[in-house]
Amino acid sequence: MFLSYVRCCLLSCAALCAGAVALAGEVEVLHYWTSGGEAKSVDELKGMMAARGHTWKDFTVEGGGGQNAMAVLKQRVLAGTAPAAALIKGPAIQEWADLNVLTSLDAMASFEKWDDLLPKVVADQMKHKGRYVAVPVNVHRVNWLWANSAVLKKAGVSTMPKNYEEFFAAADKIKAAGFVAVAHGGQDWQDFTVFESVALGVGGPAFYNNALMRLDKSALGSEDMKKTLEVFRRIKAYTDDKSPGRDWNVTTDMVIKGNAGFQFMGDWAKGEFMAAGQQPGKEFTCTAAPGTENAYTFNVDSFAMFQLRSWEAQKAQGYLAYLLMGDDFQKKFNLRKGSIPARLNTSMDKFDDCAKASSRDFVATSKAGTLLPSVAHGMALSSAYQADMRAIVSEYWRNEKTTVADTVVKLQRIAAPKQR
Ligand code: GAL
């Protein structure tokens, strides 16, 4: 039945689906896009579903990075009341597919030629045993440093820092000028986000790959790891007292409002700047995090579709999957979200310079072998390994009594030869 709906949509097209009220259904979608910029992005999707007569049922779970959402999703699936779709990323897609609760999207994917429309590195993450079970909507770059242009000017910082020496020199000037140098929200996933950018900038792509992705014991105990931890801790001195527990978007707002100079964050932060009416190159600046200019940590938002009983719900779900991969949706959505389309060959004409740079760098780093999955955003490790590493990194950030040596030992303990 699901396949025949897919064929209806794909063969006899959208017009039939649009006109036929009898084909409308409800989709319940789990996501954690609740900040200003994120809500505007998801509104694009809701509008497009509504235009086809489908009802969107929001299932939002607050909490940046999605840890809370994943916990709630587990309860719902165990209770037998899975939503139609959920924002699930990276290896977690495989974990859900292994439980045999996801719907195969392979008929639609082969008919619509998703393999040709997506970069291989993205397509591979959407597949379980070679079959599509999730739909990618974007590519976020994580290794960015954001800055308030006016704050930098007032502090006498004329160029964005390219390495940590320049970064700390700039941060000193910003602090001396009376601003918070680094806006940081002290939540474990935000600590981890900064940490992975520092690791990449200090140790380089090979170290990042060996230590954070392969969990190689000697890389985890290397001089590069020690240096990474030292630089990471040094950054903390430039954050403010109210940092602990603060949400990422409230933190971005400090940069938007000109209370802080820098923020390390993925380009969903750009969605906040834009929702506040600011533009890159004017009110704010984007640049690769220090030392990471020639590398790219990617984070792909994707929706996995759960098996549903009701035929009406399956129809709406099929349409959602079809819509998410569409050129029109990916353009509109990503213009607001801060990311770039996951689809290849989508015109970047309407996108700003940060997005254009991201798109160019995605291709260039892919060729150079420095396109790397974001560990902090669930693109590289299984949920369990990711959680272990996040806890160690965050404990080190929060508790200054924790030493580099202790942290290295803890990190090496998770380098067990278990399946990742
Ligand atoms: C990321 C997610 C983004 C953004 C961010 C803050 O993990 O991929 O879409 O929402 O968290 O919640």
XYZ file of C-alpha atoms and ligand atoms in Angstrom:
432
model
C 0.000 0.000 0.000
C 2.783 2.370 0.925
C 4.453 1.602 -2.363
C 1.336 2.312 -4.314
C 1.088 5.694 -2.604
C 4.699 6.357 -3.441
C 3.952 5.555 -7.045
C 0.898 7.775 -6.927
C 2.977 10.666 -5.777
C 5.904 9.974 -8.002
C 4.177 8.858 -11.149
C 0.911 10.598 -11.232
C 2.456 13.478 -9.389
C 1.992 16.052 -6.845
C -1.069 17.590 -8.459
C -3.142 14.496 -7.896
C -1.927 14.223 -4.340
C -2.564 17.912 -3.813
C -6.073 17.867 -5.145
C -7.193 14.665 -3.541
C -8.400 15.512 -0.062
C -9.028 11.823 0.511
C -5.274 11.313 0.351
C -4.545 13.743 3.164
C -3.305 12.471 6.498
C -1.546 13.538 9.660
C 2.179 13.397 10.263
C 3.555 13.578 13.737
C 7.157 14.753 13.601
C 9.628 14.645 16.465
C 12.267 17.390 16.389
C 14.036 19.829 18.681
C 13.996 22.915 16.505
C 12.577 25.397 18.977
C 14.874 28.446 18.717
C 13.832 31.502 16.690
C 15.751 30.593 13.524
C 14.929 26.899 13.794
C 11.210 27.524 14.254
C 11.172 29.687 11.123
C 12.908 26.910 9.175
C 10.475 24.251 10.287
C 7.568 26.559 9.447
C 8.601 26.250 5.782
C 8.027 22.529 6.030
C 4.738 22.810 7.897
C 3.469 25.227 5.226
C 4.410 22.878 2.398
C 2.698 19.921 4.062
C -0.411 22.026 4.714
C -0.455 23.129 1.068
C -1.021 19.456 0.177
C -3.775 19.149 2.752
C -1.737 17.172 5.276
C -1.895 17.946 8.972
C 1.367 18.511 10.791
C 1.485 17.452 14.410
C 4.464 18.968 16.159
C 6.261 16.714 18.616
C 8.949 19.051 19.912
C 11.273 18.227 22.746
C 13.313 21.202 23.908
C 17.053 20.902 24.223
C 19.758 21.834 21.727
C 21.717 18.985 20.197
C 18.733 16.646 20.617
C 19.739 14.486 23.599
C 16.402 15.094 25.353
C 14.514 14.370 22.146
C 16.279 11.031 21.703
C 15.385 10.003 25.266
C 11.705 10.815 24.703
C 11.735 9.047 21.347
C 12.910 5.838 23.021
C 9.992 5.943 25.457
C 7.493 6.534 22.672
C 8.776 3.738 20.472
C 8.864 1.320 23.421
C 5.273 2.269 24.224
C 4.285 1.410 20.644
C 3.402 4.995 19.758
C 6.227 6.026 17.458
C 5.827 9.298 15.585
C 5.699 9.215 11.771
C 9.132 10.819 11.504
C 11.924 11.834 13.823
C 15.035 13.969 13.494
C 17.672 11.248 13.858
C 21.234 11.535 12.620
C 24.355 9.562 11.792
C 25.009 6.126 13.313
C 21.850 6.460 15.453
C 19.918 5.841 12.210
C 21.565 2.416 12.051
C 20.750 1.744 15.694
C 17.041 2.398 15.087
C 17.027 0.442 11.832
C 18.603 -2.538 13.625
C 15.530 -2.604 15.877
C 13.396 -3.047 12.783
C 11.117 -0.105 13.530
C 11.904 2.057 10.481
C 10.125 2.099 7.138
C 12.121 1.401 3.999
C 12.237 4.348 1.621
C 14.039 2.416 -1.050
C 11.249 2.377 -3.647
C 11.013 6.150 -3.552
C 14.771 6.544 -3.374
C 15.455 4.441 -6.434
C 12.603 5.969 -8.429
C 13.761 9.495 -7.573
C 17.437 8.540 -7.969
C 18.546 9.719 -4.547
C 21.928 8.069 -5.108
C 22.596 10.545 -7.908
C 21.204 13.505 -5.987
C 23.247 13.115 -2.808
C 26.946 13.198 -1.972
C 28.010 9.607 -1.244
C 29.153 10.458 2.280
C 25.600 11.676 3.038
C 23.753 8.903 1.177
C 25.745 6.228 3.015
C 24.579 7.491 6.395
C 20.930 7.343 5.256
C 21.133 3.656 4.374
C 20.827 0.549 6.460
C 22.204 -2.567 4.781
C 22.254 -0.634 1.527
C 18.642 0.560 1.719
C 17.411 4.064 2.439
C 15.697 4.476 5.810
C 16.178 8.230 6.319
C 16.024 11.458 4.341
C 18.726 14.159 4.665
C 17.592 17.782 4.630
C 20.853 19.688 4.937
C 24.533 19.834 5.706
C 25.562 21.927 8.698
C 29.197 22.856 9.126
C 30.221 22.691 12.766
C 33.756 24.142 12.773
C 32.794 27.810 12.630
C 33.739 30.804 14.725
C 31.123 33.592 14.761
C 31.866 37.186 15.649
C 30.084 40.453 16.213
C 31.726 42.862 13.730
C 31.118 46.001 15.819
C 32.540 44.438 19.000
C 35.690 43.402 17.155
C 36.061 46.878 15.720
C 35.619 48.550 19.108
C 38.201 46.183 20.582
C 40.666 46.922 17.798
C 40.591 43.428 16.290
C 40.913 43.901 12.556
C 41.081 40.303 11.270
C 39.509 37.045 12.300
C 42.020 34.749 14.064
C 43.512 31.956 11.966
C 45.212 30.088 14.811
C 45.032 29.973 18.603
C 47.818 32.468 19.126
C 45.830 35.030 17.161
C 42.625 33.904 18.821
C 43.860 34.512 22.373
C 45.420 37.847 21.362
C 42.045 38.939 19.933
C 40.155 37.566 22.949
C 42.426 39.575 25.294
C 41.608 42.760 23.398
C 37.863 42.061 23.457
C 37.981 41.353 27.195
C 40.007 44.509 27.832
C 37.416 46.517 25.891
C 34.766 45.371 28.404
C 32.969 42.639 26.429
C 32.576 38.930 27.034
C 35.236 37.565 24.692
C 33.687 34.122 24.166
C 29.955 33.493 24.408
C 29.572 29.913 25.575
C 26.597 27.987 26.857
C 27.830 25.498 29.458
C 25.842 22.427 28.441
C 27.647 19.164 27.749
C 26.897 19.113 24.023
C 28.058 22.726 23.625
C 31.272 21.963 25.537
C 31.795 19.015 23.192
C 31.115 21.191 20.135
C 33.898 23.593 21.120
C 36.191 20.709 22.050
C 35.993 19.004 18.667
C 36.776 22.254 16.846
C 39.761 22.816 19.131
C 40.951 19.230 18.562
C 40.755 19.722 14.807
C 42.492 23.102 14.966
C 45.266 21.992 17.305
C 45.914 18.428 16.147
C 44.703 18.523 12.532
C 42.449 16.144 10.559
C 44.551 12.992 11.049
C 44.565 13.444 14.823
C 40.820 14.178 14.800
C 40.232 11.009 12.831
C 42.447 8.797 14.981
C 41.481 10.158 18.385
C 37.826 11.173 18.098
C 36.521 8.909 15.363
C 38.634 5.754 15.671
C 39.189 6.126 19.429
C 42.768 5.015 18.943
C 44.405 4.670 22.335
C 47.733 6.238 21.425
C 46.058 9.196 19.680
C 43.851 9.693 22.752
C 46.985 9.853 24.888
C 49.118 11.848 22.468
C 50.754 15.247 22.869
C 48.126 16.601 20.469
C 45.391 15.520 22.885
C 47.173 17.163 25.805
C 47.595 20.376 23.821
C 43.946 20.233 22.781
C 42.846 19.950 26.413
C 45.091 22.840 27.442
C 43.805 25.168 24.713
C 40.223 24.100 25.446
C 40.607 25.009 29.121
C 42.303 28.314 28.288
C 39.192 29.353 26.340
C 37.078 29.012 29.477
C 38.756 32.035 31.078
C 37.166 34.176 28.361
C 33.585 33.101 29.074
C 31.200 34.784 31.533
C 29.872 33.667 34.939
C 26.379 33.030 33.600
C 27.614 30.498 31.070
C 26.718 27.265 32.975
C 23.524 25.721 31.646
C 22.759 28.484 29.169
C 21.032 27.484 25.915
C 23.000 27.873 22.707
C 20.583 30.345 21.122
C 20.522 32.576 24.223
C 24.305 32.459 23.942
C 24.249 33.415 20.253
C 22.029 36.313 21.252
C 24.931 37.731 23.280
C 26.895 38.020 20.037
C 23.875 39.330 18.132
C 23.254 42.035 20.731
C 26.922 43.066 20.874
C 27.578 41.882 24.431
C 30.093 39.268 23.336
C 32.745 38.971 20.632
C 33.016 35.321 19.564
C 31.049 32.074 19.655
C 32.167 28.620 18.525
C 29.064 26.970 17.093
C 27.733 25.165 14.027
C 25.956 27.232 11.404
C 22.524 26.816 12.960
C 23.808 29.901 14.829
C 23.561 31.747 11.521
C 19.839 30.992 11.551
C 19.628 33.064 14.743
C 21.609 35.980 13.304
C 19.353 35.979 10.258
C 16.154 35.680 12.293
C 17.366 38.833 14.098
C 17.683 40.594 10.715
C 21.501 40.522 10.639
C 23.699 39.704 7.670
C 27.112 38.097 7.295
C 29.865 40.524 6.357
C 27.867 43.285 8.021
C 26.697 42.829 11.595
C 28.417 39.477 11.986
C 31.285 37.480 10.541
C 31.724 33.768 9.964
C 35.091 32.123 9.676
C 36.475 28.625 10.164
C 37.420 27.950 13.797
C 41.145 28.661 14.392
C 43.416 26.255 12.521
C 40.557 24.476 10.718
C 40.351 26.452 7.489
C 41.204 23.455 5.322
C 38.901 20.994 7.045
C 35.156 20.644 7.458
C 33.208 18.916 10.224
C 29.789 18.038 8.859
C 26.485 17.454 10.597
C 23.569 16.251 8.498
C 20.022 16.666 9.805
C 17.882 13.804 8.614
C 14.477 12.330 9.249
C 13.933 8.629 9.787
C 10.431 7.334 9.114
C 8.846 4.888 11.553
C 6.579 1.984 10.609
C 2.968 3.061 10.979
C -0.254 1.076 11.004
C -2.762 3.553 9.638
C -2.949 3.862 5.861
C -3.794 7.574 6.089
C -0.742 8.193 8.222
C 1.458 6.214 5.831
C 0.304 8.364 2.949
C 1.184 11.603 4.700
C 4.492 10.093 5.774
C 5.336 9.139 2.198
C 4.583 12.641 1.040
C 6.787 14.084 3.779
C 9.737 11.937 2.651
C 9.183 12.997 -0.954
C 8.932 16.666 0.003
C 12.039 16.658 2.193
C 14.240 15.598 -0.706
C 12.737 18.209 -3.055
C 14.869 21.004 -4.502
C 12.321 23.660 -3.551
C 12.048 22.561 0.068
C 15.800 22.170 0.532
C 16.374 25.688 -0.769
C 13.682 27.385 1.321
C 14.488 25.473 4.467
C 18.239 25.943 4.333
C 18.019 29.644 3.546
C 16.591 29.945 7.062
C 18.372 27.155 8.898
C 21.931 28.370 8.267
C 22.963 25.123 6.580
C 23.324 24.201 2.909
C 21.129 21.772 0.951
C 22.084 18.112 1.137
C 21.052 17.736 -2.518
C 23.807 18.207 -5.046
C 23.391 20.793 -7.792
C 20.911 22.935 -5.873
C 21.515 26.518 -6.930
C 23.355 28.517 -4.268
C 22.529 31.875 -5.928
C 20.192 33.045 -3.185
C 22.486 31.929 -0.366
C 24.815 34.241 1.557
C 28.609 34.191 1.591
C 28.886 31.886 4.645
C 26.698 29.283 2.913
C 28.568 29.686 -0.370
C 31.864 29.183 1.457
C 30.420 26.135 3.210
C 29.284 24.666 -0.096
C 32.691 25.260 -1.749
C 34.587 23.920 1.250
C 32.388 20.821 1.457
C 33.469 19.871 -2.078
C 37.115 20.927 -1.623
C 37.598 19.097 1.690
C 35.836 16.049 0.321
C 38.484 15.895 -2.430
C 41.317 16.616 0.008
C 40.215 13.939 2.475
C 39.590 16.501 5.238
C 35.790 16.295 5.249
C 35.070 14.803 8.660
C 31.896 13.801 10.486
C 31.137 15.864 13.595
C 31.627 13.654 16.619
C 29.827 16.065 18.943
C 26.765 16.035 16.689
C 26.367 12.300 16.398
C 27.861 11.784 12.953
C 30.735 9.476 13.816
C 30.291 7.326 16.917
C 27.479 5.159 18.214
C 25.281 6.911 20.804
C 26.999 5.099 23.684
C 30.558 6.072 22.725
C 29.463 9.595 21.938
C 27.818 9.914 25.360
C 30.939 8.585 27.124
C 33.244 11.002 25.383
C 30.853 13.933 25.840
C 30.675 13.274 29.593
C 34.476 13.182 29.966
C 35.013 16.349 27.942
C 32.266 18.223 29.732
C 33.465 17.171 33.184
C 36.926 18.480 32.283
C 35.422 21.807 31.162
C 33.157 22.220 34.199
C 35.473 21.063 36.935
C 38.811 22.800 36.798
C 40.226 20.402 39.362
C 40.110 17.664 36.731
C 43.586 17.466 35.257
C 44.715 16.893 31.694
C 46.389 13.646 32.820
C 43.201 12.316 34.481
C 41.168 13.215 31.432
C 43.555 11.448 29.090
C 43.308 8.294 31.234
C 39.500 8.472 31.144
C 39.511 8.974 27.389
C 41.852 6.036 26.885
C 39.490 3.830 28.887
C 36.821 4.230 26.220
C 39.266 3.114 23.530
C 38.181 -0.505 24.054
C 37.955 -2.619 20.905
C 34.153 -2.767 21.068
C 32.085 -2.209 17.997
C 31.533 1.524 17.405
C 22.326 20.106 16.037
C 21.316 19.957 14.936
C 20.969 21.279 14.383
C 20.617 22.274 15.474
C 21.481 22.164 16.728
C 20.914 22.866 17.951
O 22.733 18.864 16.533
O 21.860 19.156 13.933
O 19.924 21.164 13.435
O 19.295 22.168 15.765
O 21.763 20.853 17.088
O 19.832 22.178 18.485
